[in-house]
Short mmCIF file of C-alpha atoms in Angstrom, two decimals:
data_model
loop_
_atom_site.label_atom_id
_atom_site.label_comp_id
_atom_site.label_asym_id
_atom_site.label_seq_id
_atom_site.Cartn_x
_atom_site.Cartn_y
_atom_site.Cartn_z
CA MET A 1 102.32 47.36 -17.09
CA GLY A 2 100.42 50.41 -15.86
CA PHE A 3 99.76 48.64 -12.61
CA SER A 4 103.41 47.82 -12.27
CA LYS A 5 104.39 51.45 -12.85
CA LYS A 6 101.88 52.63 -10.30
CA GLY A 7 103.13 50.04 -7.83
CA ALA A 8 106.71 51.17 -8.33
CA LEU A 9 105.62 54.75 -7.88
CA VAL A 10 103.81 53.94 -4.65
CA ALA A 11 106.83 52.03 -3.36
CA TYR A 12 109.13 54.85 -4.43
CA ILE A 13 107.16 57.47 -2.53
CA LEU A 14 105.48 55.63 0.27
CA ILE A 15 108.28 53.45 1.61
CA PRO A 16 110.71 56.31 2.32
CA MET A 17 107.81 58.34 3.69
CA ILE A 18 106.71 55.57 6.01
CA LEU A 19 110.29 54.99 7.08
CA ALA A 20 110.81 58.69 7.73
CA LEU A 21 107.56 58.95 9.68
CA ALA A 22 108.38 55.82 11.67
CA GLY A 23 111.81 57.24 12.46
CA PHE A 24 110.22 60.52 13.46
CA ILE A 25 107.75 58.79 15.77
CA ILE A 26 110.47 56.66 17.36
CA LEU A 27 112.57 59.76 17.93
CA LEU A 28 109.59 61.58 19.42
CA TYR A 29 109.01 58.65 21.69
CA PHE A 30 112.57 58.75 22.99
CA LEU A 31 112.55 62.52 23.33
CA GLY A 32 109.31 62.17 25.23
CA MET A 33 111.08 59.84 27.58
CA LEU A 34 113.52 62.57 28.54
CA ASP A 35 112.48 62.14 32.08
CA PHE A 36 115.66 61.44 33.94
CA SER A 37 113.94 60.17 37.04
CA SER A 38 114.84 56.56 36.32
CA TYR A 39 118.55 57.33 36.50
CA ALA A 40 120.54 57.56 39.73
CA GLY A 41 121.33 61.11 40.86
CA ASP A 42 125.05 60.98 40.10
CA GLU A 43 124.51 59.55 36.63
CA VAL A 44 121.97 62.22 35.79
CA CYS A 45 124.34 64.89 37.00
CA LYS A 46 127.27 63.53 34.99
CA LEU A 47 125.10 63.27 31.91
CA SER A 48 123.87 66.82 32.25
CA VAL A 49 127.41 68.12 32.87
CA LEU A 50 128.63 66.44 29.69
CA THR A 51 125.61 67.62 27.74
CA ARG A 52 126.25 71.17 28.85
CA ALA A 53 129.93 71.09 28.13
CA THR A 54 129.32 69.86 24.60
CA THR A 55 126.47 72.25 23.85
CA PRO A 56 127.33 75.43 21.95
CA ALA A 57 127.81 78.29 24.42
CA THR A 58 124.87 80.16 22.95
CA ALA A 59 122.53 77.40 24.12
CA GLN A 60 124.31 76.28 27.27
CA ASN A 61 121.95 78.09 29.58
CA PHE A 62 119.04 76.15 28.14
CA VAL A 63 120.60 72.89 29.22
CA PRO A 64 119.82 72.54 32.91
CA LEU A 65 122.39 71.04 35.21
CA LYS A 66 120.52 68.15 36.77
CA CYS A 67 122.78 68.07 39.79
CA SER A 68 121.14 67.93 43.19
CA THR A 69 122.89 68.80 46.42
CA LYS A 70 123.64 65.64 48.35
CA LYS A 71 122.62 65.85 51.97
CA ILE A 72 124.62 63.67 54.30
CA CYS A 73 123.85 63.32 57.98
CA LEU A 74 126.59 61.86 60.16
CA THR A 75 125.05 60.28 63.21
CA LYS A 76 125.77 57.75 65.91
CA ALA A 77 122.14 56.94 66.68
CA PHE A 78 120.34 54.27 64.69
CA PHE A 79 117.51 56.57 63.73
CA GLY A 80 119.49 59.77 64.22
CA GLU A 81 118.56 62.88 62.27
CA CYS A 82 120.37 66.13 61.62
CA LYS A 83 118.37 69.22 62.55
CA GLU A 84 120.08 71.04 59.70
CA PHE A 85 118.11 68.96 57.24
CA ALA A 86 114.76 69.29 58.96
CA GLY A 87 112.04 69.24 56.36
CA GLU A 88 114.40 68.30 53.55
CA LYS A 89 114.15 65.17 51.47
CA ASN A 90 116.68 62.59 50.30
CA VAL A 91 118.97 62.85 53.29
CA GLU A 92 121.58 60.12 53.37
CA ARG A 93 122.38 58.85 56.85
CA VAL A 94 125.96 57.76 57.56
CA SER A 95 126.52 55.86 60.80
CA LEU A 96 129.54 56.84 62.82
CA PRO A 97 131.35 54.11 64.78
CA SER A 98 131.46 54.38 68.55
CA GLY A 99 135.21 54.91 69.06
CA VAL A 100 136.52 58.47 68.99
CA GLU A 101 139.29 57.79 66.47
CA GLU A 102 137.10 55.63 64.26
CA ALA A 103 134.38 58.25 64.22
CA ALA A 104 136.90 60.95 63.36
CA ARG A 105 138.23 58.85 60.46
CA LYS A 106 134.69 58.28 59.20
CA ILE A 107 134.03 62.02 59.22
CA GLU A 108 137.27 62.61 57.33
CA GLU A 109 136.40 59.88 54.83
CA THR A 110 132.94 61.30 54.19
CA ASN A 111 134.29 64.79 53.66
CA ALA A 112 137.19 63.65 51.47
CA ASN A 113 134.87 61.57 49.30
CA ALA A 114 132.39 64.41 49.00
CA LYS A 115 135.11 66.73 47.77
CA TYR A 116 136.58 64.20 45.36
CA ASP A 117 133.20 63.10 43.99
CA CYS A 118 132.27 66.71 43.38
CA TRP A 119 135.49 67.30 41.48
CA ARG A 120 135.06 64.20 39.33
CA MET A 121 131.42 64.93 38.67
CA MET A 122 132.25 68.38 37.36
CA GLY A 123 134.83 67.09 34.91
CA GLU A 124 137.78 67.92 37.18
CA GLY A 125 137.20 71.58 36.53
CA LYS A 126 138.24 71.44 32.90
CA LEU A 127 134.81 71.67 31.33
CA ASP A 128 133.22 74.96 30.45
CA LEU A 129 129.92 74.62 32.30
CA PHE A 130 128.59 78.12 32.64
CA GLY A 131 128.91 79.71 29.23
CA ASN A 132 126.22 81.89 27.74
CA PHE A 133 125.42 83.80 24.63
CA TRP A 134 126.19 87.24 26.05
CA GLU A 135 129.45 86.04 27.41
CA VAL A 136 130.51 84.82 24.00
CA LEU A 137 129.80 88.29 22.64
CA GLY A 138 131.66 89.82 25.55
CA LEU A 139 128.52 91.64 26.71
CA ASP A 140 127.97 89.84 29.95
CA SER A 141 128.38 92.08 32.95
CA GLU A 142 128.76 89.03 35.11
CA MET A 143 131.70 87.65 33.25
CA GLY A 144 134.47 87.10 35.71
CA GLN A 145 132.04 86.34 38.51
CA SER A 146 132.00 82.86 39.86
CA THR A 147 129.16 80.44 39.27
CA CYS A 148 128.76 77.48 41.57
CA ILE A 149 127.16 74.15 42.15
CA ILE A 150 126.65 73.06 45.73
CA CYS A 151 127.62 69.42 45.43
CA SER A 152 127.00 68.31 48.98
CA ARG A 153 126.16 69.35 52.49
CA ILE A 154 127.45 67.31 55.39
CA ALA A 155 125.97 67.81 58.84
CA ILE A 156 126.59 66.12 62.16
CA ASP A 157 123.77 65.01 64.38
CA LYS A 158 125.17 66.44 67.57
CA ASP A 159 122.23 65.20 69.61
CA SER A 160 123.49 61.65 69.17
CA PHE A 161 126.69 62.47 71.09
CA SER A 162 127.52 63.76 74.51
CA GLU A 163 129.11 67.18 74.33
CA LYS A 164 132.51 65.90 75.42
CA GLU A 165 132.41 62.94 73.07
CA LEU A 166 131.65 65.10 70.06
CA ASP A 167 134.27 67.61 71.07
CA ASP A 168 136.88 64.85 71.33
CA ILE A 169 135.91 63.46 67.93
CA LEU A 170 135.92 66.79 66.15
CA GLY A 171 139.22 67.68 67.76
CA GLN A 172 140.75 64.75 65.90
CA VAL A 173 139.26 65.43 62.50
CA ASP A 174 141.97 66.31 60.00
CA ILE A 175 140.63 66.13 56.47
CA ASN A 176 143.85 67.33 54.89
CA ASN A 177 145.90 64.63 56.54
CA TYR A 178 143.34 62.04 55.49
CA MET A 179 143.59 63.15 51.88
CA GLU A 180 147.36 62.99 52.00
CA THR A 181 147.60 59.55 53.52
CA ARG A 182 144.53 57.59 52.44
CA GLN A 183 143.65 56.12 49.08
CA VAL A 184 140.62 56.94 47.01
CA PRO A 185 138.21 53.95 47.14
CA GLY A 186 138.95 51.59 44.25
CA SER A 187 142.24 53.29 43.42
CA GLU A 188 145.86 52.98 44.45
CA LEU A 189 146.24 56.74 44.53
CA THR A 190 145.82 58.91 47.57
CA TYR A 191 143.31 61.73 47.28
CA VAL A 192 146.12 64.23 46.85
CA GLN A 193 147.65 62.14 44.06
CA ALA A 194 144.27 61.60 42.44
CA PHE A 195 143.59 65.33 42.36
CA SER A 196 146.91 65.97 40.65
CA ASN A 197 146.96 62.80 38.57
CA SER A 198 146.01 64.50 35.32
CA GLY A 199 148.96 66.84 35.67
CA THR A 200 146.78 69.89 35.15
CA SER A 201 144.75 70.09 38.33
CA ASN A 202 145.89 69.93 41.90
CA LEU A 203 144.94 69.90 45.52
CA VAL A 204 146.28 73.14 46.79
CA ALA A 205 146.85 74.79 50.11
CA VAL A 206 144.35 77.32 51.32
CA GLN A 207 145.66 79.72 53.90
CA GLU A 208 143.86 82.18 56.05
CA ASN A 209 144.60 85.81 55.47
CA ALA A 210 145.46 87.50 58.69
CA ASP A 211 143.30 90.51 57.98
CA ASN A 212 139.97 88.85 57.48
CA THR A 213 137.56 86.67 59.42
CA LYS A 214 140.10 85.58 61.98
CA GLU A 215 141.18 89.10 62.77
CA GLU A 216 137.64 90.32 62.83
CA ILE A 217 136.72 87.85 65.55
CA LYS A 218 140.04 88.21 67.27
CA SER A 219 139.68 91.95 67.58
CA VAL A 220 136.33 91.57 69.28
CA LEU A 221 137.57 88.91 71.58
CA SER A 222 140.75 90.78 72.41
CA GLY A 223 138.55 93.15 74.38
CA ILE A 224 137.74 90.31 76.70
CA PHE A 225 141.35 89.34 76.89
CA GLU A 226 142.44 92.77 77.96
CA SER A 227 139.75 93.36 80.49
CA LYS A 228 139.44 89.80 81.74
CA GLU A 229 135.99 90.91 82.69
CA ASN A 230 132.67 90.95 81.03
CA THR A 231 132.68 94.66 80.27
CA LEU A 232 131.84 94.60 76.60
CA ASN A 233 129.71 97.08 74.78
CA ALA A 234 126.38 95.95 73.35
CA ASP A 235 127.67 95.45 69.80
CA ASP A 236 130.56 93.28 70.89
CA LYS A 237 128.31 91.28 73.12
CA ALA A 238 125.88 90.76 70.27
CA TYR A 239 128.68 89.73 67.95
CA ILE A 240 130.11 87.23 70.38
CA LYS A 241 126.68 85.99 71.29
CA ASN A 242 125.87 85.42 67.64
CA ASN A 243 129.06 83.48 67.05
CA TYR A 244 128.61 81.58 70.24
CA GLU A 245 125.08 80.69 69.24
CA LYS A 246 126.36 79.41 65.96
CA LEU A 247 128.61 77.03 67.82
CA GLU A 248 125.95 76.14 70.31
CA ASN A 249 123.21 75.72 67.77
CA GLY A 250 125.27 73.33 65.80
CA ASN A 251 126.66 75.05 62.77
CA LEU A 252 128.32 71.72 62.20
CA GLN A 253 127.44 71.68 58.59
CA ARG A 254 130.00 71.83 55.83
CA THR A 255 129.35 72.15 52.17
CA TYR A 256 131.42 71.22 49.16
CA VAL A 257 131.10 73.83 46.50
CA PHE A 258 132.30 73.65 42.92
CA SER A 259 132.96 77.10 41.51
CA GLN A 260 134.12 78.29 38.14
CA VAL A 261 135.16 81.70 36.94
CA LYS A 262 136.22 82.81 33.49
CA LYS A 263 138.91 85.35 32.94
CA GLN A 264 141.44 85.77 30.26
CA ASP A 265 143.98 86.28 33.00
CA VAL A 266 143.80 83.12 35.06
CA GLY A 267 145.87 84.72 37.76
CA LYS A 268 143.04 87.16 38.43
CA ALA A 269 140.40 84.46 38.32
CA LEU A 270 141.41 82.98 41.62
CA SER A 271 141.15 86.28 43.39
CA ASN A 272 137.37 85.99 42.81
CA LEU A 273 137.12 82.40 43.85
CA GLY A 274 138.92 82.60 47.10
CA ASN A 275 137.37 85.77 48.36
CA ILE A 276 136.45 84.40 51.73
CA GLY A 277 139.29 85.55 53.86
CA VAL A 278 141.67 83.03 52.45
CA SER A 279 144.36 82.92 49.84
CA ILE A 280 144.75 80.09 47.44
CA ALA A 281 148.08 79.08 46.02
CA LEU A 282 147.94 79.26 42.24
CA GLY A 283 149.66 76.98 39.86
CA ALA A 284 149.22 73.46 38.65
CA GLY A 285 151.92 71.05 39.62
CA MET A 286 152.85 72.72 42.86
CA THR A 287 153.40 70.48 45.81
CA PRO A 288 150.41 70.65 48.07
CA VAL A 289 151.28 72.02 51.45
CA ILE A 290 148.40 71.09 53.63
CA SER A 291 148.18 71.01 57.36
CA LYS A 292 145.66 71.07 60.12
CA ALA A 293 144.37 74.24 61.66
CA ALA A 294 146.76 75.55 64.24
CA PHE A 295 144.73 78.48 65.37
CA HIS A 296 141.20 79.32 66.10
CA PRO A 297 140.11 82.37 68.02
CA TYR A 298 137.46 80.55 70.01
CA VAL A 299 140.00 78.33 71.73
CA LEU A 300 141.91 81.34 73.00
CA ILE A 301 139.41 81.93 75.75
CA PRO A 302 138.02 78.62 76.90
CA GLY A 303 135.56 78.96 79.70
CA LEU A 304 135.24 82.71 79.45
CA VAL A 305 132.91 83.33 76.58
CA VAL A 306 132.68 79.94 75.01
CA ALA A 307 131.69 77.16 77.34
CA ALA A 308 134.21 74.44 77.93
CA GLY A 309 133.92 71.61 75.48
CA THR A 310 133.51 73.55 72.27
CA ALA A 311 137.15 73.55 71.20
CA GLY A 312 136.52 70.60 68.92
CA TYR A 313 133.55 72.31 67.27
CA ALA A 314 135.69 75.32 66.72
CA ALA A 315 138.53 73.33 65.21
CA TYR A 316 136.10 71.60 62.84
CA ASN A 317 134.64 74.89 61.73
CA SER A 318 138.05 76.48 61.45
CA TYR A 319 138.70 74.39 58.36
CA ILE A 320 137.21 77.29 56.52
CA GLY A 321 140.73 78.59 56.77
CA ASN A 322 142.76 75.71 55.53
CA GLU A 323 141.00 72.73 54.06
CA ALA A 324 142.85 72.12 50.83
CA ALA A 325 140.95 72.96 47.66
CA GLY A 326 140.91 71.14 44.33
CA GLU A 327 141.98 73.61 41.69
CA TYR A 328 142.28 73.82 37.92
CA CYS A 329 143.38 76.91 36.07
CA GLY A 330 143.77 77.15 32.33
CA LYS A 331 141.80 76.69 29.14
CA PHE A 332 138.38 75.12 29.44
CA GLN A 333 137.35 72.34 27.13
CA SER A 334 134.16 73.29 25.38
CA SER A 335 132.42 73.42 22.07
CA ILE A 336 133.56 76.98 21.53
CA VAL A 337 136.32 77.36 18.99
CA ASN A 338 137.88 80.17 20.96
CA GLU A 339 138.34 78.34 24.22
CA GLN A 340 138.02 80.43 27.34
CA LYS A 341 140.44 80.62 30.19
CA GLY A 342 139.59 80.58 33.84
CA CYS A 343 139.74 78.63 37.05
CA SER A 344 137.67 75.97 38.76
CA LEU A 345 137.77 75.14 42.39
CA VAL A 346 136.16 72.65 44.72
CA GLN A 347 136.23 73.82 48.26
CA GLY A 348 134.83 72.83 51.62
CA VAL A 349 133.37 75.64 53.72
CA PRO A 350 130.79 75.96 56.48
CA TYR A 351 127.26 76.00 55.07
CA ASP A 352 126.73 79.62 55.87
CA VAL A 353 125.46 82.46 53.70
CA LYS A 354 128.51 84.58 54.36
CA TYR A 355 130.99 81.96 53.23
CA VAL A 356 129.08 80.44 50.35
CA ASN A 357 128.05 83.79 48.87
CA SER A 358 131.62 85.02 49.08
CA ILE A 359 132.55 82.27 46.68
CA CYS A 360 129.38 82.11 44.64
CA LYS A 361 127.70 85.03 42.92
CA ASN A 362 125.40 82.62 41.17
CA ILE A 363 124.38 79.13 42.19
CA GLN A 364 123.00 76.57 39.77
CA GLY A 365 121.73 73.03 40.27
CA ASN A 366 118.95 71.76 42.48
CA PRO A 367 118.92 72.57 46.19
CA MET B 1 107.38 62.93 -19.11
CA LYS B 2 108.63 60.22 -16.81
CA SER B 3 111.59 62.35 -15.85
CA LYS B 4 109.35 65.30 -14.93
CA ARG B 5 107.22 63.10 -12.73
CA GLY B 6 110.35 61.74 -11.08
CA ASP B 7 111.58 65.26 -10.38
CA LEU B 8 108.22 66.18 -8.92
CA LEU B 9 108.27 63.14 -6.67
CA ASN B 10 111.77 63.92 -5.57
CA ASN B 11 110.77 67.46 -4.73
CA VAL B 12 107.70 66.34 -2.79
CA LEU B 13 109.76 63.83 -0.88
CA GLY B 14 112.47 66.40 -0.16
CA LEU B 15 109.82 68.84 1.03
CA LEU B 16 108.29 66.24 3.30
CA ILE B 17 111.62 65.35 4.82
CA ALA B 18 112.42 69.03 5.31
CA VAL B 19 109.07 69.60 7.03
CA ILE B 20 109.64 66.61 9.27
CA GLY B 21 113.18 67.79 10.03
CA ILE B 22 112.00 71.28 10.92
CA GLY B 23 109.21 69.81 13.02
CA LEU B 24 111.73 67.69 14.85
CA LEU B 25 113.96 70.68 15.47
CA VAL B 26 111.09 72.79 16.77
CA PHE B 27 110.01 69.95 18.99
CA ALA B 28 113.52 69.53 20.39
CA VAL B 29 113.81 73.27 21.10
CA VAL B 30 110.40 73.34 22.80
CA LYS B 31 111.30 70.25 24.78
CA LEU B 32 114.60 71.77 25.87
CA TYR B 33 112.88 74.99 26.89
CA GLY B 34 110.27 72.97 28.75
CA VAL B 35 112.93 71.08 30.66
CA THR B 36 114.56 74.37 31.71
CA VAL B 37 111.27 75.90 32.83
CA ASN B 38 110.25 72.75 34.65
CA GLN B 39 113.58 72.76 36.37
CA GLU B 40 112.95 76.25 37.68
CA GLU B 41 109.49 75.30 38.88
CA GLU B 42 110.82 72.16 40.49
CA ASN B 43 113.36 74.23 42.37
CA ALA B 44 110.65 76.66 43.46
CA LYS B 45 108.55 73.81 44.84
CA ASN B 46 111.65 72.43 46.50
CA ILE B 47 112.34 75.73 48.26
CA LEU B 48 108.75 75.90 49.42
CA ASN B 49 108.95 72.36 50.77
CA VAL B 50 112.16 73.17 52.63
CA ILE B 51 110.66 76.29 54.21
CA GLU B 52 107.50 74.40 55.11
CA GLY B 53 109.64 71.67 56.68
CA LYS B 54 111.63 74.18 58.71
CA ILE B 55 108.41 75.78 59.95
CA LYS B 56 106.99 72.43 61.01
CA ASN B 57 110.20 71.58 62.80
CA LEU B 58 110.02 74.68 65.01
CA ASN B 59 108.04 74.68 68.24
CA ASP B 60 105.98 77.66 69.32
CA GLY B 61 108.24 80.30 70.85
CA GLU B 62 111.29 79.22 68.81
CA THR B 63 113.23 81.12 66.17
CA GLY B 64 115.52 79.66 63.55
CA LYS B 65 117.83 81.04 60.88
CA TYR B 66 118.24 79.03 57.72
CA PRO B 67 120.28 79.45 54.54
CA ILE B 68 118.10 78.88 51.49
CA GLN B 69 119.30 78.53 47.91
CA GLY B 70 117.53 81.18 45.88
CA ILE B 71 116.26 81.26 42.32
CA GLU B 72 116.56 84.43 40.34
CA GLY B 73 113.23 86.00 39.43
CA TRP B 74 111.23 84.32 42.20
CA PHE B 75 110.10 85.55 45.59
CA LEU B 76 108.55 84.38 48.85
CA SER B 77 105.34 85.87 50.17
CA GLY B 78 102.43 84.96 52.38
CA TRP B 79 99.07 86.01 53.74
CA SER B 80 97.12 85.57 56.94
CA GLY B 81 93.86 83.65 56.77
CA ASP B 82 91.83 86.84 57.33
CA ASN B 83 93.62 88.83 54.63
CA LYS B 84 91.19 89.33 51.78
CA GLU B 85 93.98 90.08 49.34
CA ARG B 86 95.42 86.60 49.51
CA PRO B 87 95.48 84.52 46.30
CA GLU B 88 92.47 82.34 45.63
CA LYS B 89 94.64 79.28 45.64
CA CYS B 90 95.16 79.81 49.37
CA PHE B 91 91.42 79.22 49.93
CA LEU B 92 90.51 80.07 53.53
CA GLU B 93 93.84 79.40 55.21
CA SER B 94 96.98 81.38 55.95
CA CYS B 95 99.54 80.48 53.35
CA ILE B 96 103.10 80.97 52.18
CA CYS B 97 103.84 81.10 48.49
CA VAL B 98 106.91 80.99 46.26
CA CYS B 99 106.04 82.91 43.13
CA LYS B 100 107.60 84.00 39.87
CA GLY B 101 108.04 87.68 39.17
CA ASP B 102 110.67 90.35 39.05
CA VAL B 103 109.77 92.33 42.15
CA GLU B 104 113.22 93.38 43.22
CA ASN B 105 113.44 96.85 41.74
CA TYR B 106 109.87 98.07 41.91
CA TYR B 107 107.63 98.26 44.92
CA PHE B 108 104.55 96.10 44.65
CA ASN B 109 101.67 96.18 47.11
CA SER B 110 100.08 93.13 48.65
CA LEU B 111 97.32 92.86 46.04
CA GLU B 112 99.75 93.01 43.12
CA ILE B 113 101.90 90.38 44.77
CA SER B 114 98.82 88.26 45.34
CA LYS B 115 97.96 88.44 41.62
CA LYS B 116 101.44 87.36 40.66
CA CYS B 117 101.20 84.39 43.02
CA GLN B 118 97.80 83.45 41.68
CA GLU B 119 99.17 83.53 38.12
CA LYS B 120 102.43 81.75 38.71
CA GLY B 121 103.20 80.50 42.16
CA PHE B 122 103.10 77.58 44.50
CA CYS B 123 101.44 77.90 47.88
CA ARG B 124 101.18 75.89 51.08
CA ASP B 125 98.69 76.25 53.90
CA ILE B 126 100.11 77.33 57.23
CA ASP B 127 98.49 76.34 60.47
CA LYS B 128 98.67 79.80 62.03
CA GLY B 129 96.04 82.50 62.17
CA GLN B 130 98.49 85.32 61.52
CA LEU B 131 101.36 85.33 59.07
CA SER B 132 103.94 87.99 58.41
CA ILE B 133 106.56 87.92 55.69
CA SER B 134 108.69 91.00 55.39
CA SER B 135 111.87 92.45 53.98
CA ILE B 136 113.21 95.87 53.20
CA ILE B 137 114.00 96.58 49.57
CA LYS B 138 115.35 99.61 47.82
CA ALA B 139 112.84 100.04 45.06
CA TYR B 140 111.05 102.37 42.67
CA GLU B 141 107.38 103.16 43.16
CA VAL B 142 105.44 101.79 40.19
CA GLY B 143 103.47 104.38 38.27
CA ILE B 144 105.20 107.40 39.74
CA GLU B 145 106.70 109.51 37.00
CA GLU B 146 109.65 110.84 38.92
CA LEU B 147 111.35 107.68 39.83
CA LYS B 148 113.24 107.67 43.04
CA ARG B 149 114.64 104.61 44.70
CA GLU B 150 113.54 104.38 48.29
CA GLU B 151 113.72 101.87 51.06
CA LYS B 152 110.40 100.13 51.51
CA LEU B 153 109.08 97.52 53.87
CA VAL B 154 107.37 94.94 51.71
CA ASN B 155 105.47 91.73 52.35
CA TYR B 156 107.76 89.60 50.25
CA ILE B 157 111.33 88.39 50.15
CA THR B 158 113.06 88.30 46.80
CA PHE B 159 115.41 85.43 46.18
CA PRO B 160 118.93 86.14 45.01
CA LYS B 161 120.96 84.00 42.62
CA ASN B 162 122.93 82.58 45.51
CA LEU B 163 122.10 81.83 49.15
CA ILE B 164 119.83 83.88 51.36
CA GLU B 165 119.35 83.54 55.11
CA ILE B 166 115.81 83.72 56.38
CA GLU B 167 114.65 83.92 59.95
CA ILE B 168 111.52 82.04 60.95
CA LYS B 169 109.87 82.94 64.21
CA LYS B 170 107.02 80.80 65.42
CA GLU B 171 104.64 81.97 68.10
CA ARG B 172 101.33 80.62 69.33
CA ASP B 173 99.21 82.18 66.63
CA LEU B 174 101.78 84.05 64.57
CA LEU B 175 104.42 83.01 62.12
CA SER B 176 106.98 85.59 60.96
CA ILE B 177 109.52 85.16 58.19
CA SER B 178 112.08 87.86 57.59
CA ILE B 179 115.69 88.47 56.67
CA PRO B 180 117.85 88.71 59.80
CA VAL B 181 119.60 92.04 60.22
#
């Protein structure tokens, strides 16, 4: 009888203990396996975005966003490489077809997909991804500043083209038109429809402000216009030379940036996001008005400062001014009871410090 | 008597479960912190690899400007092979290092920077006899009682939270990295 009692006692204590310990060890084992390397990049990113969005704001900063910038090189050559990615790993090569129109469509497709994928990956802008403890308390001096993820960088291997060929191709690239007329892969919706499908987000027009970048360059170049001679002062020459070099040296790299800013007044939030010499139409549900660039200062003076054959480069780069942006403004979905308001934006801009830093005060994710 | 023993067992079991639970929680927090820190270090190594790649891609006599994604609280520095102040981890070669340390507001000399890189930094050998890394910062002098912020030329480049453009100039026996004006 005593033996039986002892046996019952042992079973009563030991079995739950062994079960608890076994559970603990199994859990440790799985936690120890928190090495995301076996997952594909996009899946890891999505998982980390969701983990962040569902983590209490006080701990959000401890959950890293495992999103790496995609590097895409558009090339015509079989083993073509983009100089822009020299020394960088995991560069995806996309072959461009030989025809001018076909190549232009492929460039549009790659850019449109990059923008859309970025938007989807980041929860269509509705998730609160950049909360922190101080912000919850209202003590964060950076509240109201935009935080970004650089989703992708797309460069063109210009060495795989003749100058004229590339100029012709880039002259035909119209990403906005592509997004209006073409369907998202695996969907019956066009990109524009897909962006606005939820009824809360939208693909909105981005318009250049007359008093910013364009005017800045225009004013310098107007000196040449007036004089019709090369009688510029040293500063102007340096400025033009620098911009010319950027064209010449192949600043043919665009980046798709997801940015988010929190403000109680969502109307003010966008003024931070679009601070790159452009204005962004606010308001979900508005009809997107998107069109191709009609103006670029470089094309005003072909052959004078800029060598012939760079008009296409210029047009491609001029999309800074009017490539439509994916936008969401309103309440963010998060674990916080008191949901925060703000705006999210996915935007394509040249991969240049001036442009990217104008949008992003803080960049997260892996370079 | 039996009831008392049962209570005791229940308490012991409850205590054990609580200890295990707390242990699990602590482990999860440590793990989470570790992931964050590793992430930062991974990014630092990544930046160093990118810079090293850009350097290798340049020919002697060429200059290139590159946007680099920064990490807050880290900086770029480097030493020539004949500089005795260089971190030990550079051995006998010229090297560039990406190191952790808040060096933005206070002026640190080459030796102090070297110590920081030795403690927490990642370095790569550079195949050039002379190396120059420079930037101008507006900083306080450490150890001076009357603090005054002054512009200083330093042998490091602090990374911001967003992008930074660096200029790499490669000559026959000299490599210079700076911030373009």
